[in-house]
Amino acid sequence: MDAFAEGTPCWVDVSLPDLEAGKRFYGELFDWTFGRARGMDDGHYTVAFSGGKRVAGLIAKRDGRMPTVWTVYFATADADALSERIREMGGQMVREPLAVGRFGVMALAADPAGAVFGLWQVSEALGFEKTGLPGSFCWTEVYTRDKESVDPFYETVFGFRGKDLPGDGVDFRQWSPAGSEPGSDSAIGGRSVITDAFPAELPGHFLSYFSVDDCDETAAAVVRLGGRVTAPPFDIDYGRMAGLLDNQGAYFAVLAEPTRERERPPEPTAGASAGASGAVTGVSAGSERGAGPEPEREAEPEST
């Protein structure tokens, strides 16, 4: 399995009150199948597959006070050292680094404005095998009211190279991995500003995007499956997107690129592939990683 470059998105999962309902919803919406990695057999964590490739996780909430939310995880070679940098830059640890069986080390952190994200220090496996193609993760961005604190936080903690998009219409900053030339071609995420157009009570948060073939059909399917459309489908420079809530209240977005070479995905590269930003950034090609060494898993589909 190829390593994920430091600071690149390497996994997403969603915490849900009803795991089985979540599997039915996302199984029909994205054509996902489900299984569990050996060693994670307590039943509260399910791995989602698209075309046999790992794309996401679904978690059964053990405490009703926990948020129903999608969480993005950034790759790191040393979760303990990264946790210290997070504290030094004004963030906080929501969950200290914790070994997850033989698979790796995970942690949850919050930036200085309160947006929560995950850290994943991979050991044997678990991480995206497919990104930027229909049914898989393609982009993430943080929404904040305090860009003056948040921008230097991420650019110091992860070494992101930032680049503000030109123009007066939107305040958006692209982030590229350390050592890369900042710009749309290398961007792996971004920062947007929570303006007065948003509800006053909306906190800082990450929004994760999934690639789809048809944005309008996906939005209609969400409603049919019991979810809601929060931002109806609209065109951007890099395709057509929509903001959605699943049938249990988890917020996510989808993007349909205007053109796509579905038959010949490029060879996998180190780091997760980026898709599109929430209306302003470039789209990189999708990728599928070879299965490689990975934890044993139950026969698919477990359920849909």
PDB file of C-alpha atoms in Angstrom:
ATOM      1  CA  MET A   1       0.000   0.000   0.000  1.00  0.00           C
ATOM      2  CA  ASP A   2       1.381   3.415  -0.921  1.00  0.00           C
ATOM      3  CA  ALA A   3       2.045   5.784   1.958  1.00  0.00           C
ATOM      4  CA  PHE A   4      -0.011   8.943   2.289  1.00  0.00           C
ATOM      5  CA  ALA A   5       1.998  12.146   2.242  1.00  0.00           C
ATOM      6  CA  GLU A   6       2.060  14.096   5.500  1.00  0.00           C
ATOM      7  CA  GLY A   7      -1.010  16.300   5.868  1.00  0.00           C
ATOM      8  CA  THR A   8      -3.018  14.793   3.022  1.00  0.00           C
ATOM      9  CA  PRO A   9      -6.592  13.586   3.579  1.00  0.00           C
ATOM     10  CA  CYS A  10      -6.360   9.815   3.975  1.00  0.00           C
ATOM     11  CA  TRP A  11      -9.759   8.799   5.392  1.00  0.00           C
ATOM     12  CA  VAL A  12     -13.285   9.968   6.242  1.00  0.00           C
ATOM     13  CA  ASP A  13     -15.908   8.443   8.489  1.00  0.00           C
ATOM     14  CA  VAL A  14     -19.357   9.364   9.718  1.00  0.00           C
ATOM     15  CA  SER A  15     -20.757   8.935  13.249  1.00  0.00           C
ATOM     16  CA  LEU A  16     -24.420   7.901  13.174  1.00  0.00           C
ATOM     17  CA  PRO A  17     -27.133   7.070  15.739  1.00  0.00           C
ATOM     18  CA  ASP A  18     -28.335   4.147  13.593  1.00  0.00           C
ATOM     19  CA  LEU A  19     -25.574   2.282  11.783  1.00  0.00           C
ATOM     20  CA  GLU A  20     -27.887  -0.006   9.815  1.00  0.00           C
ATOM     21  CA  ALA A  21     -29.957   2.945   8.581  1.00  0.00           C
ATOM     22  CA  GLY A  22     -26.734   4.635   7.508  1.00  0.00           C
ATOM     23  CA  LYS A  23     -25.651   1.593   5.533  1.00  0.00           C
ATOM     24  CA  ARG A  24     -29.000   1.502   3.743  1.00  0.00           C
ATOM     25  CA  PHE A  25     -28.814   5.228   2.947  1.00  0.00           C
ATOM     26  CA  TYR A  26     -25.234   5.358   1.661  1.00  0.00           C
ATOM     27  CA  GLY A  27     -25.439   1.914   0.101  1.00  0.00           C
ATOM     28  CA  GLU A  28     -28.223   3.082  -2.173  1.00  0.00           C
ATOM     29  CA  LEU A  29     -26.918   6.619  -2.658  1.00  0.00           C
ATOM     30  CA  PHE A  30     -23.325   5.771  -3.604  1.00  0.00           C
ATOM     31  CA  ASP A  31     -23.673   2.057  -4.417  1.00  0.00           C
ATOM     32  CA  TRP A  32     -21.425   1.218  -1.466  1.00  0.00           C
ATOM     33  CA  THR A  33     -20.994  -2.236   0.010  1.00  0.00           C
ATOM     34  CA  PHE A  34     -19.838  -2.856   3.556  1.00  0.00           C
ATOM     35  CA  GLY A  35     -17.543  -5.061   5.593  1.00  0.00           C
ATOM     36  CA  ARG A  36     -15.344  -5.086   8.695  1.00  0.00           C
ATOM     37  CA  ALA A  37     -11.599  -5.439   8.988  1.00  0.00           C
ATOM     38  CA  ARG A  38     -10.513  -8.356  11.133  1.00  0.00           C
ATOM     39  CA  GLY A  39      -9.693  -7.125  14.608  1.00  0.00           C
ATOM     40  CA  MET A  40     -12.519  -4.564  14.543  1.00  0.00           C
ATOM     41  CA  ASP A  41     -15.280  -7.027  15.312  1.00  0.00           C
ATOM     42  CA  ASP A  42     -17.228  -5.220  18.021  1.00  0.00           C
ATOM     43  CA  GLY A  43     -19.759  -4.132  15.408  1.00  0.00           C
ATOM     44  CA  HIS A  44     -19.583  -0.382  15.947  1.00  0.00           C
ATOM     45  CA  TYR A  45     -17.316   0.380  12.960  1.00  0.00           C
ATOM     46  CA  THR A  46     -18.100  -0.570   9.364  1.00  0.00           C
ATOM     47  CA  VAL A  47     -15.893   0.009   6.318  1.00  0.00           C
ATOM     48  CA  ALA A  48     -17.545   1.151   3.076  1.00  0.00           C
ATOM     49  CA  PHE A  49     -16.297  -0.046  -0.320  1.00  0.00           C
ATOM     50  CA  SER A  50     -16.876   1.293  -3.830  1.00  0.00           C
ATOM     51  CA  GLY A  51     -16.087  -1.259  -6.494  1.00  0.00           C
ATOM     52  CA  GLY A  52     -14.245  -3.298  -3.863  1.00  0.00           C
ATOM     53  CA  LYS A  53     -12.028  -0.352  -2.826  1.00  0.00           C
ATOM     54  CA  ARG A  54     -12.075   1.243   0.637  1.00  0.00           C
ATOM     55  CA  VAL A  55     -13.667   4.693   0.544  1.00  0.00           C
ATOM     56  CA  ALA A  56     -15.069   5.555   4.020  1.00  0.00           C
ATOM     57  CA  GLY A  57     -16.097   4.360   7.455  1.00  0.00           C
ATOM     58  CA  LEU A  58     -19.436   4.355   9.315  1.00  0.00           C
ATOM     59  CA  ILE A  59     -19.470   4.462  13.127  1.00  0.00           C
ATOM     60  CA  ALA A  60     -22.317   3.590  15.463  1.00  0.00           C
ATOM     61  CA  LYS A  61     -22.430   6.347  18.097  1.00  0.00           C
ATOM     62  CA  ARG A  62     -22.076   5.011  21.627  1.00  0.00           C
ATOM     63  CA  ASP A  63     -23.144   8.268  23.229  1.00  0.00           C
ATOM     64  CA  GLY A  64     -26.162  10.228  21.985  1.00  0.00           C
ATOM     65  CA  ARG A  65     -24.436  13.480  22.938  1.00  0.00           C
ATOM     66  CA  MET A  66     -21.790  12.939  20.255  1.00  0.00           C
ATOM     67  CA  PRO A  67     -22.374  14.878  17.022  1.00  0.00           C
ATOM     68  CA  THR A  68     -23.745  13.192  13.918  1.00  0.00           C
ATOM     69  CA  VAL A  69     -20.999  14.275  11.561  1.00  0.00           C
ATOM     70  CA  TRP A  70     -18.518  13.371   8.848  1.00  0.00           C
ATOM     71  CA  THR A  71     -14.875  13.621   9.998  1.00  0.00           C
ATOM     72  CA  VAL A  72     -11.866  13.919   7.707  1.00  0.00           C
ATOM     73  CA  TYR A  73      -8.499  12.468   8.780  1.00  0.00           C
ATOM     74  CA  PHE A  74      -5.098  13.828   7.774  1.00  0.00           C
ATOM     75  CA  ALA A  75      -2.104  11.538   7.413  1.00  0.00           C
ATOM     76  CA  THR A  76       0.844  11.831   9.759  1.00  0.00           C
ATOM     77  CA  ALA A  77       3.966   9.808  10.449  1.00  0.00           C
ATOM     78  CA  ASP A  78       3.938  10.751  14.152  1.00  0.00           C
ATOM     79  CA  ALA A  79       0.591  11.486  15.811  1.00  0.00           C
ATOM     80  CA  ASP A  80       2.205  12.333  19.167  1.00  0.00           C
ATOM     81  CA  ALA A  81       4.545  14.953  17.700  1.00  0.00           C
ATOM     82  CA  LEU A  82       1.749  16.415  15.594  1.00  0.00           C
ATOM     83  CA  SER A  83      -0.468  16.648  18.681  1.00  0.00           C
ATOM     84  CA  GLU A  84       2.176  18.757  20.369  1.00  0.00           C
ATOM     85  CA  ARG A  85       2.360  21.125  17.398  1.00  0.00           C
ATOM     86  CA  ILE A  86      -1.426  21.436  17.456  1.00  0.00           C
ATOM     87  CA  ARG A  87      -1.326  22.572  21.105  1.00  0.00           C
ATOM     88  CA  GLU A  88       1.580  24.939  20.487  1.00  0.00           C
ATOM     89  CA  MET A  89      -0.390  26.654  17.703  1.00  0.00           C
ATOM     90  CA  GLY A  90      -3.502  27.214  19.811  1.00  0.00           C
ATOM     91  CA  GLY A  91      -5.464  24.098  18.923  1.00  0.00           C
ATOM     92  CA  GLN A  92      -6.568  21.391  21.301  1.00  0.00           C
ATOM     93  CA  MET A  93      -6.783  17.628  21.360  1.00  0.00           C
ATOM     94  CA  VAL A  94     -10.323  16.280  21.487  1.00  0.00           C
ATOM     95  CA  ARG A  95      -9.027  12.709  21.696  1.00  0.00           C
ATOM     96  CA  GLU A  96      -5.394  11.917  22.384  1.00  0.00           C
ATOM     97  CA  PRO A  97      -3.548   9.533  20.041  1.00  0.00           C
ATOM     98  CA  LEU A  98      -4.888   6.013  20.477  1.00  0.00           C
ATOM     99  CA  ALA A  99      -3.698   2.762  18.894  1.00  0.00           C
ATOM    100  CA  VAL A 100      -6.421   1.082  16.812  1.00  0.00           C
ATOM    101  CA  GLY A 101      -5.416  -2.545  16.891  1.00  0.00           C
ATOM    102  CA  ARG A 102      -2.607  -3.229  14.433  1.00  0.00           C
ATOM    103  CA  PHE A 103      -3.988  -0.758  11.903  1.00  0.00           C
ATOM    104  CA  GLY A 104      -2.526   2.508  13.173  1.00  0.00           C
ATOM    105  CA  VAL A 105      -2.946   5.406  15.594  1.00  0.00           C
ATOM    106  CA  MET A 106      -5.854   7.855  15.477  1.00  0.00           C
ATOM    107  CA  ALA A 107      -6.580  11.127  17.225  1.00  0.00           C
ATOM    108  CA  LEU A 108      -9.110  13.953  17.043  1.00  0.00           C
ATOM    109  CA  ALA A 109      -8.129  17.607  17.254  1.00  0.00           C
ATOM    110  CA  ALA A 110      -9.720  21.047  16.980  1.00  0.00           C
ATOM    111  CA  ASP A 111      -8.226  24.147  15.391  1.00  0.00           C
ATOM    112  CA  PRO A 112      -8.168  27.502  17.277  1.00  0.00           C
ATOM    113  CA  ALA A 113     -11.679  28.300  15.992  1.00  0.00           C
ATOM    114  CA  GLY A 114     -13.135  24.927  17.006  1.00  0.00           C
ATOM    115  CA  ALA A 115     -13.287  22.956  13.728  1.00  0.00           C
ATOM    116  CA  VAL A 116     -12.651  19.265  14.474  1.00  0.00           C
ATOM    117  CA  PHE A 117     -10.525  17.002  12.294  1.00  0.00           C
ATOM    118  CA  GLY A 118      -8.815  13.655  12.652  1.00  0.00           C
ATOM    119  CA  LEU A 119      -5.215  12.433  12.549  1.00  0.00           C
ATOM    120  CA  TRP A 120      -4.287   9.004  11.245  1.00  0.00           C
ATOM    121  CA  GLN A 121      -0.874   7.393  11.633  1.00  0.00           C
ATOM    122  CA  VAL A 122      -1.148   4.306   9.499  1.00  0.00           C
ATOM    123  CA  SER A 123       0.528   1.055  10.489  1.00  0.00           C
ATOM    124  CA  GLU A 124      -0.663  -1.942   8.463  1.00  0.00           C
ATOM    125  CA  ALA A 125      -3.548  -0.521   6.506  1.00  0.00           C
ATOM    126  CA  LEU A 126      -6.850   1.344   6.487  1.00  0.00           C
ATOM    127  CA  GLY A 127      -7.050   4.424   4.325  1.00  0.00           C
ATOM    128  CA  PHE A 128      -8.457   5.430   0.971  1.00  0.00           C
ATOM    129  CA  GLU A 129      -7.992   2.980  -1.878  1.00  0.00           C
ATOM    130  CA  LYS A 130     -10.104   5.121  -4.228  1.00  0.00           C
ATOM    131  CA  THR A 131     -10.532   8.893  -4.438  1.00  0.00           C
ATOM    132  CA  GLY A 132     -11.791  11.457  -6.935  1.00  0.00           C
ATOM    133  CA  LEU A 133     -13.984   8.941  -8.785  1.00  0.00           C
ATOM    134  CA  PRO A 134     -17.762   8.496  -8.454  1.00  0.00           C
ATOM    135  CA  GLY A 135     -18.684   7.075  -5.069  1.00  0.00           C
ATOM    136  CA  SER A 136     -15.527   8.254  -3.307  1.00  0.00           C
ATOM    137  CA  PHE A 137     -14.077  11.235  -1.421  1.00  0.00           C
ATOM    138  CA  CYS A 138     -12.768  14.067  -3.575  1.00  0.00           C
ATOM    139  CA  TRP A 139     -12.192  17.209  -1.458  1.00  0.00           C
ATOM    140  CA  THR A 140     -12.381  18.817   1.977  1.00  0.00           C
ATOM    141  CA  GLU A 141     -12.400  22.377   3.287  1.00  0.00           C
ATOM    142  CA  VAL A 142     -12.677  24.069   6.644  1.00  0.00           C
ATOM    143  CA  TYR A 143     -15.231  26.810   7.255  1.00  0.00           C
ATOM    144  CA  THR A 144     -14.178  29.356   9.863  1.00  0.00           C
ATOM    145  CA  ARG A 145     -14.960  32.797  11.273  1.00  0.00           C
ATOM    146  CA  ASP A 146     -11.316  33.360  12.261  1.00  0.00           C
ATOM    147  CA  LYS A 147      -9.044  32.999   9.248  1.00  0.00           C
ATOM    148  CA  GLU A 148      -6.345  35.083  10.958  1.00  0.00           C
ATOM    149  CA  SER A 149      -5.810  32.254  13.457  1.00  0.00           C
ATOM    150  CA  VAL A 150      -6.778  29.310  11.297  1.00  0.00           C
ATOM    151  CA  ASP A 151      -4.544  29.998   8.287  1.00  0.00           C
ATOM    152  CA  PRO A 152      -1.237  30.070  10.227  1.00  0.00           C
ATOM    153  CA  PHE A 153      -2.431  27.123  12.330  1.00  0.00           C
ATOM    154  CA  TYR A 154      -2.764  24.694   9.416  1.00  0.00           C
ATOM    155  CA  GLU A 155       0.203  26.108   7.542  1.00  0.00           C
ATOM    156  CA  THR A 156       2.418  25.544  10.577  1.00  0.00           C
ATOM    157  CA  VAL A 157       0.951  22.291  11.903  1.00  0.00           C
ATOM    158  CA  PHE A 158       0.876  20.516   8.530  1.00  0.00           C
ATOM    159  CA  GLY A 159       3.224  22.749   6.555  1.00  0.00           C
ATOM    160  CA  PHE A 160       0.501  23.546   4.034  1.00  0.00           C
ATOM    161  CA  ARG A 161       1.391  25.954   1.240  1.00  0.00           C
ATOM    162  CA  GLY A 162      -1.446  28.472   1.017  1.00  0.00           C
ATOM    163  CA  LYS A 163      -2.680  30.436  -1.972  1.00  0.00           C
ATOM    164  CA  ASP A 164      -5.625  32.850  -1.919  1.00  0.00           C
ATOM    165  CA  LEU A 165      -7.893  32.734  -4.925  1.00  0.00           C
ATOM    166  CA  PRO A 166      -8.032  36.004  -6.873  1.00  0.00           C
ATOM    167  CA  GLY A 167     -11.112  38.173  -7.138  1.00  0.00           C
ATOM    168  CA  ASP A 168     -13.446  39.951  -4.762  1.00  0.00           C
ATOM    169  CA  GLY A 169     -16.341  37.503  -4.912  1.00  0.00           C
ATOM    170  CA  VAL A 170     -15.148  34.925  -2.400  1.00  0.00           C
ATOM    171  CA  ASP A 171     -12.599  34.632   0.397  1.00  0.00           C
ATOM    172  CA  PHE A 172     -11.051  31.224  -0.196  1.00  0.00           C
ATOM    173  CA  ARG A 173      -7.558  29.864   0.400  1.00  0.00           C
ATOM    174  CA  GLN A 174      -6.209  26.741  -1.278  1.00  0.00           C
ATOM    175  CA  TRP A 175      -3.845  24.463   0.617  1.00  0.00           C
ATOM    176  CA  SER A 176      -1.175  22.313  -1.014  1.00  0.00           C
ATOM    177  CA  PRO A 177       1.103  19.817   0.766  1.00  0.00           C
ATOM    178  CA  ALA A 178       4.457  20.868   2.176  1.00  0.00           C
ATOM    179  CA  GLY A 179       7.156  20.992  -0.479  1.00  0.00           C
ATOM    180  CA  SER A 180       4.747  21.430  -3.376  1.00  0.00           C
ATOM    181  CA  GLU A 181       4.083  24.459  -5.549  1.00  0.00           C
ATOM    182  CA  PRO A 182       0.829  25.988  -4.235  1.00  0.00           C
ATOM    183  CA  GLY A 183      -2.020  26.098  -6.718  1.00  0.00           C
ATOM    184  CA  SER A 184      -5.038  24.253  -8.050  1.00  0.00           C
ATOM    185  CA  ASP A 185      -3.025  21.387  -9.509  1.00  0.00           C
ATOM    186  CA  SER A 186      -1.536  20.417  -6.136  1.00  0.00           C
ATOM    187  CA  ALA A 187      -4.293  21.548  -3.742  1.00  0.00           C
ATOM    188  CA  ILE A 188      -5.605  18.943  -1.285  1.00  0.00           C
ATOM    189  CA  GLY A 189      -8.047  21.154   0.626  1.00  0.00           C
ATOM    190  CA  GLY A 190      -8.941  24.675   1.464  1.00  0.00           C
ATOM    191  CA  ARG A 191     -10.296  27.283   3.857  1.00  0.00           C
ATOM    192  CA  SER A 192     -13.539  29.182   3.407  1.00  0.00           C
ATOM    193  CA  VAL A 193     -14.982  31.953   5.584  1.00  0.00           C
ATOM    194  CA  ILE A 194     -18.291  31.758   7.440  1.00  0.00           C
ATOM    195  CA  THR A 195     -19.993  34.992   6.429  1.00  0.00           C
ATOM    196  CA  ASP A 196     -23.172  36.702   7.600  1.00  0.00           C
ATOM    197  CA  ALA A 197     -25.044  34.642   5.030  1.00  0.00           C
ATOM    198  CA  PHE A 198     -24.664  31.627   7.340  1.00  0.00           C
ATOM    199  CA  PRO A 199     -26.659  31.086  10.546  1.00  0.00           C
ATOM    200  CA  ALA A 200     -25.082  32.922  13.473  1.00  0.00           C
ATOM    201  CA  GLU A 201     -24.890  29.717  15.518  1.00  0.00           C
ATOM    202  CA  LEU A 202     -22.979  27.762  12.857  1.00  0.00           C
ATOM    203  CA  PRO A 203     -19.595  26.719  14.319  1.00  0.00           C
ATOM    204  CA  GLY A 204     -16.321  26.206  12.507  1.00  0.00           C
ATOM    205  CA  HIS A 205     -16.347  22.855  10.727  1.00  0.00           C
ATOM    206  CA  PHE A 206     -14.920  20.729   7.936  1.00  0.00           C
ATOM    207  CA  LEU A 207     -17.031  19.853   4.899  1.00  0.00           C
ATOM    208  CA  SER A 208     -16.139  16.735   2.918  1.00  0.00           C
ATOM    209  CA  TYR A 209     -17.112  16.203  -0.728  1.00  0.00           C
ATOM    210  CA  PHE A 210     -17.857  13.010  -2.631  1.00  0.00           C
ATOM    211  CA  SER A 211     -17.603  12.612  -6.381  1.00  0.00           C
ATOM    212  CA  VAL A 212     -20.746  11.612  -8.301  1.00  0.00           C
ATOM    213  CA  ASP A 213     -21.727  11.178 -11.935  1.00  0.00           C
ATOM    214  CA  ASP A 214     -24.857  13.360 -11.743  1.00  0.00           C
ATOM    215  CA  CYS A 215     -25.287  16.004  -9.040  1.00  0.00           C
ATOM    216  CA  ASP A 216     -29.010  16.571  -9.643  1.00  0.00           C
ATOM    217  CA  GLU A 217     -29.855  12.880  -9.572  1.00  0.00           C
ATOM    218  CA  THR A 218     -27.846  12.456  -6.365  1.00  0.00           C
ATOM    219  CA  ALA A 219     -29.647  15.363  -4.687  1.00  0.00           C
ATOM    220  CA  ALA A 220     -33.020  13.895  -5.692  1.00  0.00           C
ATOM    221  CA  ALA A 221     -31.954  10.503  -4.338  1.00  0.00           C
ATOM    222  CA  VAL A 222     -30.996  12.052  -0.994  1.00  0.00           C
ATOM    223  CA  VAL A 223     -34.525  13.432  -0.607  1.00  0.00           C
ATOM    224  CA  ARG A 224     -36.062  10.120  -1.677  1.00  0.00           C
ATOM    225  CA  LEU A 225     -33.954   8.323   0.937  1.00  0.00           C
ATOM    226  CA  GLY A 226     -35.068  10.651   3.739  1.00  0.00           C
ATOM    227  CA  GLY A 227     -32.305  13.258   3.683  1.00  0.00           C
ATOM    228  CA  ARG A 228     -32.388  16.964   2.834  1.00  0.00           C
ATOM    229  CA  VAL A 229     -30.868  19.316   0.298  1.00  0.00           C
ATOM    230  CA  THR A 230     -29.312  22.324   2.058  1.00  0.00           C
ATOM    231  CA  ALA A 231     -27.698  23.872  -1.029  1.00  0.00           C
ATOM    232  CA  PRO A 232     -29.537  22.913  -4.252  1.00  0.00           C
ATOM    233  CA  PRO A 233     -27.349  21.839  -7.180  1.00  0.00           C
ATOM    234  CA  PHE A 234     -25.520  24.729  -8.832  1.00  0.00           C
ATOM    235  CA  ASP A 235     -22.756  25.129 -11.377  1.00  0.00           C
ATOM    236  CA  ILE A 236     -19.214  26.120 -10.481  1.00  0.00           C
ATOM    237  CA  ASP A 237     -16.093  26.412 -12.620  1.00  0.00           C
ATOM    238  CA  TYR A 238     -15.203  22.781 -11.950  1.00  0.00           C
ATOM    239  CA  GLY A 239     -18.535  21.021 -12.267  1.00  0.00           C
ATOM    240  CA  ARG A 240     -21.858  20.962 -10.448  1.00  0.00           C
ATOM    241  CA  MET A 241     -22.190  20.647  -6.681  1.00  0.00           C
ATOM    242  CA  ALA A 242     -24.763  20.456  -3.900  1.00  0.00           C
ATOM    243  CA  GLY A 243     -24.836  20.544  -0.096  1.00  0.00           C
ATOM    244  CA  LEU A 244     -26.736  17.676   1.529  1.00  0.00           C
ATOM    245  CA  LEU A 245     -27.837  16.160   4.838  1.00  0.00           C
ATOM    246  CA  ASP A 246     -28.223  12.412   5.177  1.00  0.00           C
ATOM    247  CA  ASN A 247     -31.287  10.841   6.800  1.00  0.00           C
ATOM    248  CA  GLN A 248     -29.727  11.205  10.261  1.00  0.00           C
ATOM    249  CA  GLY A 249     -28.418  14.748   9.962  1.00  0.00           C
ATOM    250  CA  ALA A 250     -24.780  14.381   8.831  1.00  0.00           C
ATOM    251  CA  TYR A 251     -23.748  17.147   6.432  1.00  0.00           C
ATOM    252  CA  PHE A 252     -21.723  16.466   3.271  1.00  0.00           C
ATOM    253  CA  ALA A 253     -21.380  17.730  -0.295  1.00  0.00           C
ATOM    254  CA  VAL A 254     -21.212  16.147  -3.740  1.00  0.00           C
ATOM    255  CA  LEU A 255     -19.504  17.233  -6.930  1.00  0.00           C
ATOM    256  CA  ALA A 256     -20.057  16.076 -10.518  1.00  0.00           C
ATOM    257  CA  GLU A 257     -17.156  17.020 -12.751  1.00  0.00           C
ATOM    258  CA  PRO A 258     -18.047  18.206 -16.274  1.00  0.00           C
ATOM    259  CA  THR A 259     -15.820  15.603 -17.954  1.00  0.00           C
ATOM    260  CA  ARG A 260     -14.147  12.471 -16.695  1.00  0.00           C
ATOM    261  CA  GLU A 261     -12.086   9.670 -18.165  1.00  0.00           C
ATOM    262  CA  ARG A 262     -13.775   6.818 -16.337  1.00  0.00           C
ATOM    263  CA  GLU A 263     -12.118   4.019 -18.237  1.00  0.00           C
ATOM    264  CA  ARG A 264      -8.489   4.896 -17.518  1.00  0.00           C
ATOM    265  CA  PRO A 265      -7.851   6.234 -13.995  1.00  0.00           C
ATOM    266  CA  PRO A 266      -4.202   7.301 -13.561  1.00  0.00           C
ATOM    267  CA  GLU A 267      -1.695   5.320 -11.576  1.00  0.00           C
ATOM    268  CA  PRO A 268      -1.888   5.868  -7.798  1.00  0.00           C
ATOM    269  CA  THR A 269       0.394   8.472  -6.282  1.00  0.00           C
ATOM    270  CA  ALA A 270       1.499   9.141  -2.733  1.00  0.00           C
ATOM    271  CA  GLY A 271      -1.197  11.061  -0.930  1.00  0.00           C
ATOM    272  CA  ALA A 272      -4.907  11.231  -1.442  1.00  0.00           C
ATOM    273  CA  SER A 273      -6.249  12.802  -4.638  1.00  0.00           C
ATOM    274  CA  ALA A 274      -8.122  16.066  -4.380  1.00  0.00           C
ATOM    275  CA  GLY A 275     -11.368  16.718  -6.145  1.00  0.00           C
ATOM    276  CA  ALA A 276     -12.923  20.157  -5.959  1.00  0.00           C
ATOM    277  CA  SER A 277     -13.450  22.913  -3.468  1.00  0.00           C
ATOM    278  CA  GLY A 278     -16.774  24.265  -2.394  1.00  0.00           C
ATOM    279  CA  ALA A 279     -17.109  26.360  -5.504  1.00  0.00           C
ATOM    280  CA  VAL A 280     -13.720  27.739  -6.205  1.00  0.00           C
ATOM    281  CA  THR A 281     -10.855  25.329  -6.692  1.00  0.00           C
ATOM    282  CA  GLY A 282      -9.319  23.020  -9.276  1.00  0.00           C
ATOM    283  CA  VAL A 283     -10.200  19.374  -9.770  1.00  0.00           C
ATOM    284  CA  SER A 284      -7.547  16.693  -9.945  1.00  0.00           C
ATOM    285  CA  ALA A 285      -7.988  13.329 -11.606  1.00  0.00           C
ATOM    286  CA  GLY A 286      -9.367  10.469  -9.569  1.00  0.00           C
ATOM    287  CA  SER A 287      -7.300   7.467  -8.575  1.00  0.00           C
ATOM    288  CA  GLU A 288      -7.622   3.917  -7.408  1.00  0.00           C
ATOM    289  CA  ARG A 289      -4.923   2.361  -5.289  1.00  0.00           C
ATOM    290  CA  GLY A 290      -4.036  -1.270  -5.677  1.00  0.00           C
ATOM    291  CA  ALA A 291      -5.350  -3.293  -2.793  1.00  0.00           C
ATOM    292  CA  GLY A 292      -1.841  -4.203  -1.594  1.00  0.00           C
ATOM    293  CA  PRO A 293      -1.296  -5.553   1.923  1.00  0.00           C
ATOM    294  CA  GLU A 294      -4.398  -4.881   3.993  1.00  0.00           C
ATOM    295  CA  PRO A 295      -6.331  -6.298   6.937  1.00  0.00           C
ATOM    296  CA  GLU A 296      -8.486  -9.304   6.238  1.00  0.00           C
ATOM    297  CA  ARG A 297     -12.125  -8.395   5.827  1.00  0.00           C
ATOM    298  CA  GLU A 298     -15.354 -10.212   5.691  1.00  0.00           C
ATOM    299  CA  ALA A 299     -16.831 -11.166   2.338  1.00  0.00           C
ATOM    300  CA  GLU A 300     -18.588  -8.323   0.585  1.00  0.00           C
ATOM    301  CA  PRO A 301     -21.246  -7.178   0.652  1.00  0.00           C
ATOM    302  CA  GLU A 302     -21.926  -7.386   4.359  1.00  0.00           C
ATOM    303  CA  SER A 303     -25.089  -5.417   3.609  1.00  0.00           C
ATOM    304  CA  THR A 304     -26.313  -2.574   1.458  1.00  0.00           C
TER     305      THR A 304
END
